[in-house]
Short mmCIF file of C-alpha atoms in Angstrom, two decimals:
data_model
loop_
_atom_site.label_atom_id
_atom_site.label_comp_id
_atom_site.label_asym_id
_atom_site.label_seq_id
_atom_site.Cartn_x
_atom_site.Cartn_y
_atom_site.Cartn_z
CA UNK A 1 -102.99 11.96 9.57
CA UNK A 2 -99.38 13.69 10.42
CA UNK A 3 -96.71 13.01 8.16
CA UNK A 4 -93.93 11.84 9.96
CA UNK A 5 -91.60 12.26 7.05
CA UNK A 6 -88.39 15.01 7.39
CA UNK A 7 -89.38 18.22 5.97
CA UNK A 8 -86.99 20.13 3.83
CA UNK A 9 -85.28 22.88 4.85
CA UNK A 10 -87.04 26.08 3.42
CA UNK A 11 -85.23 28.64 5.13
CA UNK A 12 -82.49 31.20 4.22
CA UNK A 13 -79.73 28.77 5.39
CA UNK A 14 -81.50 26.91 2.72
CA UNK A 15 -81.66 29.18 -0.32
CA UNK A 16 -77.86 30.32 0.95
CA UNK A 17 -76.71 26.23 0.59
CA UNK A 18 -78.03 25.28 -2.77
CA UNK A 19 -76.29 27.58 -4.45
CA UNK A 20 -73.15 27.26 -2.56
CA UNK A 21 -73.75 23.44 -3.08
CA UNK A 22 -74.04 23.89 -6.92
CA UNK A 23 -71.22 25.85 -7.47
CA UNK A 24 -68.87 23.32 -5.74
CA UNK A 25 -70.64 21.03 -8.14
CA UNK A 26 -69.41 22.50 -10.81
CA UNK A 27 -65.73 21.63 -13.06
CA UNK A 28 -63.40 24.23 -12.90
CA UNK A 29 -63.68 24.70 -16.81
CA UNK A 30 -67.28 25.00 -15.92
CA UNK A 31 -66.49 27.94 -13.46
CA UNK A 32 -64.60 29.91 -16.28
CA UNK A 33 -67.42 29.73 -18.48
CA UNK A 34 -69.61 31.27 -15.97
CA UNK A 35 -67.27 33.77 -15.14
CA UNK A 36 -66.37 34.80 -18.33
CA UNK A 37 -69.57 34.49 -19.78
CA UNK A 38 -70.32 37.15 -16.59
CA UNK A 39 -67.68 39.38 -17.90
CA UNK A 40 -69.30 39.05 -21.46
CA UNK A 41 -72.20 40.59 -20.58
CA UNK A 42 -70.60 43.12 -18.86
CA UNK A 43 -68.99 44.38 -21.80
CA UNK A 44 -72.58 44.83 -23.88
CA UNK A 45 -73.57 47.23 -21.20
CA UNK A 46 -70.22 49.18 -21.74
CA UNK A 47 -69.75 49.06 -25.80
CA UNK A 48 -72.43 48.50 -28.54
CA UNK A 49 -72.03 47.12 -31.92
CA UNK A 50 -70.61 49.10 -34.41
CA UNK A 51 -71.48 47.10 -37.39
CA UNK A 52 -72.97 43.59 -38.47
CA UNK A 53 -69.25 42.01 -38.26
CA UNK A 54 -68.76 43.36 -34.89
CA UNK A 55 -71.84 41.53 -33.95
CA UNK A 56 -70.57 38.56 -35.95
CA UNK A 57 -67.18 38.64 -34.15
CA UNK A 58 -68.62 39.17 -30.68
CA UNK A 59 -71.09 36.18 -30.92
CA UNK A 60 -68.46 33.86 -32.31
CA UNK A 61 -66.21 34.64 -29.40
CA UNK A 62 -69.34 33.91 -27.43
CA UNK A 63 -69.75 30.25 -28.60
CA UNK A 64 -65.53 29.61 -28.08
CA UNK A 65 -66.42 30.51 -24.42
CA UNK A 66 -69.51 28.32 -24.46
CA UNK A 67 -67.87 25.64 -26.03
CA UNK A 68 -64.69 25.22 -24.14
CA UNK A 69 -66.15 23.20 -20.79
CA UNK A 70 -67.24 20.13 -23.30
CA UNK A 71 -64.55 20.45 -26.29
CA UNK A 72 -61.32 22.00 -24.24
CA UNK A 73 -59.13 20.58 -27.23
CA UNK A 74 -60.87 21.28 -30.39
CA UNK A 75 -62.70 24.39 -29.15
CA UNK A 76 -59.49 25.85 -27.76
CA UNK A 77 -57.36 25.50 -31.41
CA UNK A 78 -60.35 27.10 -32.88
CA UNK A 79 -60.74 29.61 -30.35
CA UNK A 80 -57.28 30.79 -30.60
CA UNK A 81 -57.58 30.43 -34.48
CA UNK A 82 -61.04 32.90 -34.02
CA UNK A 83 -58.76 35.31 -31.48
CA UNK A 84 -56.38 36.14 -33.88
CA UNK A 85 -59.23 37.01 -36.90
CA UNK A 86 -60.81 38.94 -34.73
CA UNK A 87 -57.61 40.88 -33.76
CA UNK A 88 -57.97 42.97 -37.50
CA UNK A 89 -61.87 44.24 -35.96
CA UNK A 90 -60.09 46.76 -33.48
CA UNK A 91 -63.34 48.47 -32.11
CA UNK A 92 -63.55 48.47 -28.44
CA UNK A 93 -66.62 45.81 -28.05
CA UNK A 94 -64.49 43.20 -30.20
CA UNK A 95 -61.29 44.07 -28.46
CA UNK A 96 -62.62 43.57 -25.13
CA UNK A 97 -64.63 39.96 -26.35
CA UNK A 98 -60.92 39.15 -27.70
CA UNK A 99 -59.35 39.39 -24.13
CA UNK A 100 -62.41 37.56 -22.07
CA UNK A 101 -62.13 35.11 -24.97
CA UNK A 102 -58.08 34.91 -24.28
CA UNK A 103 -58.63 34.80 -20.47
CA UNK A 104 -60.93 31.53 -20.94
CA UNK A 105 -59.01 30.01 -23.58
CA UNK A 106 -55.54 29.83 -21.64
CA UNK A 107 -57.09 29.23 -18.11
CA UNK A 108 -59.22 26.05 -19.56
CA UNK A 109 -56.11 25.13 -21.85
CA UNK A 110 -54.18 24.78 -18.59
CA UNK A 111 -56.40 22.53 -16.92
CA UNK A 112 -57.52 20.33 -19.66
CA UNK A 113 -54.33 20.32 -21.83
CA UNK A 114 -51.27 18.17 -21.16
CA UNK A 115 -48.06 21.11 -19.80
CA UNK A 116 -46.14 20.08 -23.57
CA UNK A 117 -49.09 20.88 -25.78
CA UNK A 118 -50.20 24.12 -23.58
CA UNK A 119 -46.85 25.32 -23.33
CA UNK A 120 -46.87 24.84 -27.67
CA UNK A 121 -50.04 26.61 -27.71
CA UNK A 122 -49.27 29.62 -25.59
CA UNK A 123 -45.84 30.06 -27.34
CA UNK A 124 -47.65 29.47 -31.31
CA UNK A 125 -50.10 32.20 -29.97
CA UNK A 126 -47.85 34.66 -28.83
CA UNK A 127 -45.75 34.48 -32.07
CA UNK A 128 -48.56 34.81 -34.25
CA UNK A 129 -50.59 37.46 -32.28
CA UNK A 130 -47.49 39.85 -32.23
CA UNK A 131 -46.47 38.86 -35.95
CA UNK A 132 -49.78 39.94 -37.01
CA UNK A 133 -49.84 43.15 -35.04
CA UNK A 134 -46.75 44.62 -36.65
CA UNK A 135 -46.81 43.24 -40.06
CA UNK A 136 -50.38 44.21 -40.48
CA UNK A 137 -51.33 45.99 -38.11
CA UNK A 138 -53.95 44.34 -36.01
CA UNK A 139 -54.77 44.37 -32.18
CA UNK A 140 -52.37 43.19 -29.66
CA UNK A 141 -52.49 44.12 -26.11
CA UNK A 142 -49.04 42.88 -25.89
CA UNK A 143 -47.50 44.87 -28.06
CA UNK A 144 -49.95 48.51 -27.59
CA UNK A 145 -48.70 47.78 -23.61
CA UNK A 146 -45.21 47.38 -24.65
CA UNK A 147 -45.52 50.54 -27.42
CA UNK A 148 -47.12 52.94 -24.28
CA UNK A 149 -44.55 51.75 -22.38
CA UNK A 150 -41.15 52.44 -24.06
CA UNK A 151 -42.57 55.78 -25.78
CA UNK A 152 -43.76 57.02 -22.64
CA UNK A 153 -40.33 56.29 -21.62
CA UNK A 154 -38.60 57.62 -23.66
CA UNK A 155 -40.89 60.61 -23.84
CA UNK A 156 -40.10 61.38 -20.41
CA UNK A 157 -36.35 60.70 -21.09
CA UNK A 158 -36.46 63.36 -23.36
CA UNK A 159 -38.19 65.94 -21.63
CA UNK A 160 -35.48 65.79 -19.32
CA UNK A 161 -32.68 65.67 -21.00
CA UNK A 162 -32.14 68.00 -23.67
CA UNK A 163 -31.41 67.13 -27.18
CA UNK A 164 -32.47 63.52 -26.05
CA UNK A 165 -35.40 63.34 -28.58
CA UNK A 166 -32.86 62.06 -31.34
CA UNK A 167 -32.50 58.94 -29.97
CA UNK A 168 -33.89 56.41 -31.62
CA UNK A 169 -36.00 58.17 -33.83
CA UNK A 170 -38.48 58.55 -30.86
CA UNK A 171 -39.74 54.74 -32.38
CA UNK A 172 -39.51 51.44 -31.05
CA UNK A 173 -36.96 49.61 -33.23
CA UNK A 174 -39.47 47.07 -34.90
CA UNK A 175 -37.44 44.07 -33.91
CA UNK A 176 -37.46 44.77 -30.30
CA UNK A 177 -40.88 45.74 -30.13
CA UNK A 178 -41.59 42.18 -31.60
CA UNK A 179 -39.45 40.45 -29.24
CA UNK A 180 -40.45 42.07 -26.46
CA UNK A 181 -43.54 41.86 -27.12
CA UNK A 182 -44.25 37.69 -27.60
CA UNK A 183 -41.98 37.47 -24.30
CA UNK A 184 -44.55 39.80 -22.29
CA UNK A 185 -47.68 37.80 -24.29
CA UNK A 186 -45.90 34.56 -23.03
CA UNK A 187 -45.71 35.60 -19.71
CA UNK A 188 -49.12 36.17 -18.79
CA UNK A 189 -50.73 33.66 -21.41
CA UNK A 190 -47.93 30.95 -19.69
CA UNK A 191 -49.23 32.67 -16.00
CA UNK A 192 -52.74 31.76 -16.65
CA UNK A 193 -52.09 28.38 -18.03
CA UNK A 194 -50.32 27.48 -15.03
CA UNK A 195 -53.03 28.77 -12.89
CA UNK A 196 -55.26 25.94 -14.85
CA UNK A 197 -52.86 23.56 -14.65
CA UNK A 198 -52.52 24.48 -10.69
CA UNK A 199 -56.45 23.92 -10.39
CA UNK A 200 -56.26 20.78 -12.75
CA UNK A 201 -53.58 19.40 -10.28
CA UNK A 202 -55.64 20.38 -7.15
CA UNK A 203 -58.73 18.22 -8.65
CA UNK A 204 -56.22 15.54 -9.83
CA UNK A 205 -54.99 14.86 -6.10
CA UNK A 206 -59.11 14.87 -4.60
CA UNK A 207 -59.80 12.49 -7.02
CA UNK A 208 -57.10 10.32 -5.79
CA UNK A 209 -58.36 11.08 -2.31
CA UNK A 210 -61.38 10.29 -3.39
CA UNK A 211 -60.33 6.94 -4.76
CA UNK A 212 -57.78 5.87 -2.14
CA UNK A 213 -60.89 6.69 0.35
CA UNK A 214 -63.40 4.27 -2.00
CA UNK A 215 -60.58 1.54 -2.39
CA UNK A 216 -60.30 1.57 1.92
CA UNK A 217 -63.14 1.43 2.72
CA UNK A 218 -64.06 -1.53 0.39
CA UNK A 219 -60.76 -3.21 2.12
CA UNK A 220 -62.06 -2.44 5.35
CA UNK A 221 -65.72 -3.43 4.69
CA UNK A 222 -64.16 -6.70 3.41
CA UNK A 223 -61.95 -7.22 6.22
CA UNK A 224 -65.22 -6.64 8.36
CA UNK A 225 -67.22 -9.21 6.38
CA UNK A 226 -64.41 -11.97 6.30
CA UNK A 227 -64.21 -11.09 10.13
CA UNK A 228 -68.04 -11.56 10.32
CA UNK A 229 -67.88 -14.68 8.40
CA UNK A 230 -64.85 -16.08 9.87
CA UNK A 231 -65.88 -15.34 13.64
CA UNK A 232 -70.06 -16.44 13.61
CA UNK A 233 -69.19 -19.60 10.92
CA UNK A 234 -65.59 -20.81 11.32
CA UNK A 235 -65.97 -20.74 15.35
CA UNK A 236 -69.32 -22.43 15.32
CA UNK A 237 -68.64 -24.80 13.38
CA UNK A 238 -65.01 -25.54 15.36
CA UNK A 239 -66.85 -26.04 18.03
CA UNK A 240 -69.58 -28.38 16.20
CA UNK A 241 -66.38 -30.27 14.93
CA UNK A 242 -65.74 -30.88 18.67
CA UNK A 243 -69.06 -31.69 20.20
CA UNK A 244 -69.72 -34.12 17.46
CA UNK A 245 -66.30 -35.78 18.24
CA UNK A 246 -66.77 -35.99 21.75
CA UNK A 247 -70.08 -37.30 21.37
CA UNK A 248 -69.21 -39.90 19.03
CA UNK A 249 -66.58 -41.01 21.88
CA UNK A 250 -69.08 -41.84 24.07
CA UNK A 251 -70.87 -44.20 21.55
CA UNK A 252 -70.00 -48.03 22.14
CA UNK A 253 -67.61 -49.72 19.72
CA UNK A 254 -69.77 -51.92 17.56
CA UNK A 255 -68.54 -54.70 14.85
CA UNK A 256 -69.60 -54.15 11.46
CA UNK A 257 -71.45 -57.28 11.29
CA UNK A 258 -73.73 -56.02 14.14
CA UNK A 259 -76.70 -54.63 13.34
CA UNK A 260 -77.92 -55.24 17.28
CA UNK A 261 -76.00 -53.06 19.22
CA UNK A 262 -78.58 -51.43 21.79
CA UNK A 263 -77.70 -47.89 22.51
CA UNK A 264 -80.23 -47.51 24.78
CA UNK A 265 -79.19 -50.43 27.29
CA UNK A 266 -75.51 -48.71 26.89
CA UNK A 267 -76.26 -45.11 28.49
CA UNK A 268 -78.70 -47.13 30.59
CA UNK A 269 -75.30 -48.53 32.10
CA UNK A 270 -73.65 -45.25 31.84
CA UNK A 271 -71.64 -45.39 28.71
CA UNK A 272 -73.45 -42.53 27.43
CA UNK A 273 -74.93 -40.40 29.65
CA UNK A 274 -78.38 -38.65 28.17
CA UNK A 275 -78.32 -35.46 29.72
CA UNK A 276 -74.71 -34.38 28.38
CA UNK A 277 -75.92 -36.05 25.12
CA UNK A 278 -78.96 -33.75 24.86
CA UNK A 279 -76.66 -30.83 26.07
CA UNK A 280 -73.92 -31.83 23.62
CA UNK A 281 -77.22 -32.18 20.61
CA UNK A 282 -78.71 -28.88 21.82
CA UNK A 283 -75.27 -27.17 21.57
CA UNK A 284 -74.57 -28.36 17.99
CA UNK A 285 -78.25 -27.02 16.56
CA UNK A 286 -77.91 -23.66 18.49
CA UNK A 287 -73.94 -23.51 17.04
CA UNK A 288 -75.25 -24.57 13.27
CA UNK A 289 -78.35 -22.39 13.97
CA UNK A 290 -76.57 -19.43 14.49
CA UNK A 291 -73.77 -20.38 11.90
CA UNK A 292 -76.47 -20.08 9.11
CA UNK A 293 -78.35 -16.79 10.47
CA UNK A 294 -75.00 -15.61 9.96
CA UNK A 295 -74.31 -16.94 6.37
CA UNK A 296 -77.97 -15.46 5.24
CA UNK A 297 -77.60 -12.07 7.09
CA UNK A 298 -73.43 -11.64 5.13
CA UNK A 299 -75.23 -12.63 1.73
CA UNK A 300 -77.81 -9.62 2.43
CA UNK A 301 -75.06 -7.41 3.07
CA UNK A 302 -73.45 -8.52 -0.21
CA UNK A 303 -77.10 -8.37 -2.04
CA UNK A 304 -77.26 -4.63 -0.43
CA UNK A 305 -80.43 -5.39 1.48
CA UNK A 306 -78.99 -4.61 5.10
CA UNK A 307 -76.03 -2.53 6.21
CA UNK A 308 -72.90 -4.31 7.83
CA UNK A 309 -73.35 -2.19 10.19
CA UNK A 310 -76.68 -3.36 11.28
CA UNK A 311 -75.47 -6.97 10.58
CA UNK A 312 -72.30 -6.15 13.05
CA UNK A 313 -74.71 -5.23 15.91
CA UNK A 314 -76.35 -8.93 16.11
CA UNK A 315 -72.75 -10.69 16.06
CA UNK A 316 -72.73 -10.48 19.63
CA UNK A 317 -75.40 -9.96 22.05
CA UNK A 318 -75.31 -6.00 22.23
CA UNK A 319 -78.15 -5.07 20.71
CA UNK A 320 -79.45 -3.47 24.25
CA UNK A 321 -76.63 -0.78 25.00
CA UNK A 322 -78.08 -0.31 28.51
CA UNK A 323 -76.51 -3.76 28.99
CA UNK A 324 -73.10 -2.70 30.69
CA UNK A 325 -69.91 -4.27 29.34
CA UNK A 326 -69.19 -6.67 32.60
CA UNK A 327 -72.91 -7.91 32.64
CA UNK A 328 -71.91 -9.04 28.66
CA UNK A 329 -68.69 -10.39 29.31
CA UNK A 330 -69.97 -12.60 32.15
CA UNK A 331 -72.70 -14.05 29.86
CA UNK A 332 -70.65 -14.59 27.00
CA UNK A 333 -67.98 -15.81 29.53
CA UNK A 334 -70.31 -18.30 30.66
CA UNK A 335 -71.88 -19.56 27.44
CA UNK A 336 -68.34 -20.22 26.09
CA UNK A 337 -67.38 -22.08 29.32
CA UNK A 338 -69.95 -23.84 29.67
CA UNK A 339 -69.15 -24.85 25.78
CA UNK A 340 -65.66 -25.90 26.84
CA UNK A 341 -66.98 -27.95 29.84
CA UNK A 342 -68.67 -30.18 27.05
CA UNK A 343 -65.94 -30.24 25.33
CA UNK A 344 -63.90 -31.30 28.55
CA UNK A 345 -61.67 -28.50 28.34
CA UNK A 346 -61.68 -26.96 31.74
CA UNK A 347 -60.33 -23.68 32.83
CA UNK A 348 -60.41 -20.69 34.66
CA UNK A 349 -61.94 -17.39 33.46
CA UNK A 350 -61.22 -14.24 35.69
CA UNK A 351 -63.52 -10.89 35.20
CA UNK A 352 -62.43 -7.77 36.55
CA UNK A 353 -64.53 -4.92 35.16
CA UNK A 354 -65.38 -1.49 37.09
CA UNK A 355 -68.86 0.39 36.73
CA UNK A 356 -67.24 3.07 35.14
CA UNK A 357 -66.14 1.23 32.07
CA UNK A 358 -68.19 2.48 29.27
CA UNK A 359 -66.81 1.33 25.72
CA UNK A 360 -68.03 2.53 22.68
CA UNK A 361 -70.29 0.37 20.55
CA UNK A 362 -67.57 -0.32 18.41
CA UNK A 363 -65.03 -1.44 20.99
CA UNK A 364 -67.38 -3.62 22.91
CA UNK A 365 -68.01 -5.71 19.59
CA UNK A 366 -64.19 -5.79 18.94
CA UNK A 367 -63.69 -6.80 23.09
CA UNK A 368 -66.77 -9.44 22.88
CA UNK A 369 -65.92 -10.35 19.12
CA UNK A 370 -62.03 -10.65 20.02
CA UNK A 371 -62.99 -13.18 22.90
CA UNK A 372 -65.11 -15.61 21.04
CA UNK A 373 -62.10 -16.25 18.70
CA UNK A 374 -59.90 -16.51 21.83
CA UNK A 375 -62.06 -19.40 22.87
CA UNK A 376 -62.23 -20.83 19.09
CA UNK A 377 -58.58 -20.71 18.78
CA UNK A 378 -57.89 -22.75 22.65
CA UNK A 379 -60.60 -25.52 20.94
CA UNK A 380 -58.31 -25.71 18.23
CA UNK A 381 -54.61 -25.51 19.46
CA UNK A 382 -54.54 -25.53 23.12
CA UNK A 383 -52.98 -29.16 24.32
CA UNK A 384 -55.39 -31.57 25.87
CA UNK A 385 -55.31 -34.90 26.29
CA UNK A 386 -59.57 -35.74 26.40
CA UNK A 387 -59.43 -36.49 30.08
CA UNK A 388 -62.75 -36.47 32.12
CA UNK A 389 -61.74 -33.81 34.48
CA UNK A 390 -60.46 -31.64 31.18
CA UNK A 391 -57.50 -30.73 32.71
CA UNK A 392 -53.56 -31.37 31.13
CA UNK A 393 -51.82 -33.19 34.35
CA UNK A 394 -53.63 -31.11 36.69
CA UNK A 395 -53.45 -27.63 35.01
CA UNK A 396 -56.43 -25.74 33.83
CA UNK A 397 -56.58 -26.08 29.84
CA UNK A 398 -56.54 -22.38 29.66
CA UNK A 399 -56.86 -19.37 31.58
CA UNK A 400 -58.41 -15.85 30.93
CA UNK A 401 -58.20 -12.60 32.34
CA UNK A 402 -60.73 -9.58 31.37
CA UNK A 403 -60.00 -6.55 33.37
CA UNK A 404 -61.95 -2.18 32.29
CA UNK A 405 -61.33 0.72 33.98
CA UNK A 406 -62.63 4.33 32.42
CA UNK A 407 -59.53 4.43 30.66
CA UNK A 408 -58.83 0.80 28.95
CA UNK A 409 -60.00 -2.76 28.65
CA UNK A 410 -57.74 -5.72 28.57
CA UNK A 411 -58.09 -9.38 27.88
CA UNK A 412 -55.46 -11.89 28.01
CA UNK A 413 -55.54 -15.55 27.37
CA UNK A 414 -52.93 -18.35 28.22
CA UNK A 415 -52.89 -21.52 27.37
CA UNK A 416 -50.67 -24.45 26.89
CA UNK A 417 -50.32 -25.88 23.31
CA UNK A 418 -48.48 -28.34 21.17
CA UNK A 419 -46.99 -28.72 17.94
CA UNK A 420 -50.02 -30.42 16.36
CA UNK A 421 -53.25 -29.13 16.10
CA UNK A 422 -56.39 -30.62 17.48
CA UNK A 423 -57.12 -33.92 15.43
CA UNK A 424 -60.52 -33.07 15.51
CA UNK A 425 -59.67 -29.67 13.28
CA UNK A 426 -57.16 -31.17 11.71
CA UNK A 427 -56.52 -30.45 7.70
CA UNK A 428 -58.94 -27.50 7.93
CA UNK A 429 -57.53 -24.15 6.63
CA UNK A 430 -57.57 -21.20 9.16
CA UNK A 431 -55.00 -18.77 10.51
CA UNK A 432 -56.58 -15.83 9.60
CA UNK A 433 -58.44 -14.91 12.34
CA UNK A 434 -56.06 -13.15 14.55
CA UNK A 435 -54.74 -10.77 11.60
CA UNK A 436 -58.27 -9.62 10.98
CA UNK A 437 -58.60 -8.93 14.66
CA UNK A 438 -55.38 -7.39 14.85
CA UNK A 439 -56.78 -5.04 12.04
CA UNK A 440 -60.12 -3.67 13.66
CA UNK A 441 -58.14 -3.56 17.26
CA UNK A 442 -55.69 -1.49 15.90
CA UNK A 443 -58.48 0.89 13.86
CA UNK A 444 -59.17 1.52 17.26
CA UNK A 445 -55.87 2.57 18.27
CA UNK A 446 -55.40 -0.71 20.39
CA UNK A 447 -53.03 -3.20 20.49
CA UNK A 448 -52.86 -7.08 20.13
CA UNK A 449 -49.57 -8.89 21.15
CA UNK A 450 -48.99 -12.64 20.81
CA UNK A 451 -46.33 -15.05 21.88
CA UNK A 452 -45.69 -18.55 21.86
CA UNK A 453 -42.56 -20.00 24.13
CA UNK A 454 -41.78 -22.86 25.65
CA UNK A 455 -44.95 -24.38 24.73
CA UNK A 456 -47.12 -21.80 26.37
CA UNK A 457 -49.53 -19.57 24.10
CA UNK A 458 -50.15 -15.87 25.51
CA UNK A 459 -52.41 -13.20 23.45
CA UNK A 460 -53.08 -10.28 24.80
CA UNK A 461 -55.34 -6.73 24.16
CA UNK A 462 -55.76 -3.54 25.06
CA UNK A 463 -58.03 -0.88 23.80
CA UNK A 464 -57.95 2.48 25.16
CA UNK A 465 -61.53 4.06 26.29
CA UNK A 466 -60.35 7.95 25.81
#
């Protein structure tokens, strides 16, 4: 028996991905961890030990770093609390566990911290650190960088100019070593808090993305639903509306006191005629039919047992994309005519469509989708006056053009209208129908232009094919 299932990759692309994959995974406080945890390590193979409280000092620096990814706010006033005590051990393990420890502590306090309360902690820090170094004594980078720096200075100073040794003492005045010093700690504490706060910002504006992505394409997948709902229920059942109507025209008027009218003797003389009739019944259960496939296939799209995009691909008849585009307009064109003829609304339908017109999937449903309404919206608004030829004093109820070429497809649709809808329609709410075509025409970088003047209703499409 062969499994037909996807194997997984096992290769060195493979092993190379994972990794990669994780890593991306992972928070940015998350990253720091790693990394300093990394550089943590490194420093036991370079310095040992030198006594039980340099182990004790190392390993609680250790659990600040470990600590920081879940706690950022506690962990970080503790941390900075356990920097400074361990800035009176000044061997070189602790010293170096003291910077890591730093380095994680101001990176992670610019990402998770709000700017007031990091810029408070780097400046409380830097006070303190310094403070502590000159009063009594302890470690501070700061201040040993700033020391080298000014005696070396002045050491050279001296050497070259003689008698120069005097000044100052060859010390650092105390006061301006102190001042010096917390603005140089401030500067690169403040420099790594604001590359946090740079990463925090960069993950700030994905997750927008992120969310602005989520929130459109729920708007679109609604707009696609209420466009799936709107075009396979509210059209069917327009038309319904109107073959039930003109059906019930053809009955014979009957008094209410008479139960003996004989409908049979009536088309027998040609008030109803029983072929239309049947076409007229068939019409109505295929419409309703199809109107309910429709209703159950949108409430397993909203119950998550079938994709909408599945569901979009049996709107129309396109599930056979060998089918081309002028072979599915002409059917469609003469279903919905044929429709119309019921309803005795005659007009003229005009196809145009070359061989090389090959439309995505996408744009033929939008073309085919786009012309269904069309005919929906000339049942409900176009003027007619219910005469047996289905013609308004002589003029085709409507008229519509569908022209391709490689490059575009157009449909346009006139028709004459008035400034009441169809009493057959009448009092039911729609409107909608355009806009949400107008929405997934112009997600295709098409167009869809309307105009009503002088009693004459024009819409008209184009989608581009390249």
């Amino acid at each position: 028996m062969t499994d037909s299932s996807p194997s997984r990759a096992t290769g060195p692309e493979s092993w190379g991905g994972r990794p990669i994959a994780w890593w991306h995974e992972l928070t940015f406080p998350d990253k720091v961890r790693l990394f300093t945890a990394a550089l943590w390590l490194t420093s036991l193979l370079a310095f040992h030990p030198e006594s039980v409280l340099d182990a004790i000092a190392v390993l609680a620096l250790l659990a600040v770093i470990a600590l920081l990814p879940r706690h950022p706010r506690i962990t970080i006033a503790i941390g900075l609390a356990a920097c400074l005590a361990s800035g009176f051990v000044t061997t070189n393990l602790v010293e170096a566990a003291h910077l890591i420890t730093l380095f994680a502590i101001f990176l992670t306090g610019g990402y998770a911290l709000a700017r007031g309360w990091a810029v408070v902690a780097v400046t409380i820090y830097s006070v303190a650190e310094t403070t502590c170094a000159i009063v009594w004594n302890a470690s501070s980078v700061a201040l040993d960088t700033m020391t080298s720096f000014v005696n070396g200075f002045l050491d050279g100073y001296s050497g070259t100019q003689p008698g120069a040794s005097d000044i100052g003492g060859g010390s650092v005045s105390p006061i301006l070593a102190w001042t010096f010093s917390v603005l140089l700690s401030i500067l690169v504490n403040g420099f790594l808090v604001a590359f946090g706060r740079a990463f925090r910002v960069n993950t700030d504006a994905r997750r927008t993305i992120v969310r602005n992505e989520a929130l459109l394409e729920r708007v679109t997948r609604e707009q696609r639903i209420a466009r799936m709902i709107h075009d396979s229920v509210a059209n069917d059942m327009s038309v319904v509306a109107m073959l039930s109507w003109r059906l019930r025209q053809t009955l014979p008027e009957r008094n209410a006191t008479d139960t003996n009218t004989d409908h049979t003797a009536a088309a027998r003389d040609g008030i109803i005629d029983n072929t239309d009739a049947a076409s007229m019944l068939d019409t109505i259960y295929d419409r309703s039919h199809h109107a309910l496939d429709r209703v159950h296939e949108v409430i397993d799209v909203l119950d998550g047992r079938r994709t909408l995009t599945d569901t979009e691909k049996t709107t129309v008849d396109t599930d056979d994309t060998a089918i081309p585009l002028s072979a599915r307009v002409e059917k469609l064109v003469e279903e919905q005519d044929r429709t119309m003829t019921m309803l005795g609304m005659n007009g003229t339908s005009h196809i145009d469509i070359t061989d090389d017109t090959q439309p995505s999937q996408a744009v033929t449903n939008t073309v085919l989708s786009l012309m269904e309404e069309i005919y929906a919206n000339i049942v409900r608004h176009a003027a007619w006056n219910g005469s047996e030829d289905g013609n308004e004093n002589g003029i085709p109820v409507y008229s519509l053009f569908v022209t391709g070429t490689r490059d575009v497809i157009r449909v346009t649709e006139i028709n004459r209208i008035t400034d009441e809808e169809s009493h057959v329609v009448r009092g039911t709410r729609h409107g909608k129908g355009l806009d949400l075509h107008r929405s997934a025409i112009e997600a295709l970088d098409g167009t869809l232009n309307t105009s009503a003047q002088e009693g004459t209703w024009t819409i008209a499409a184009e989608l581009p094919l390249r």
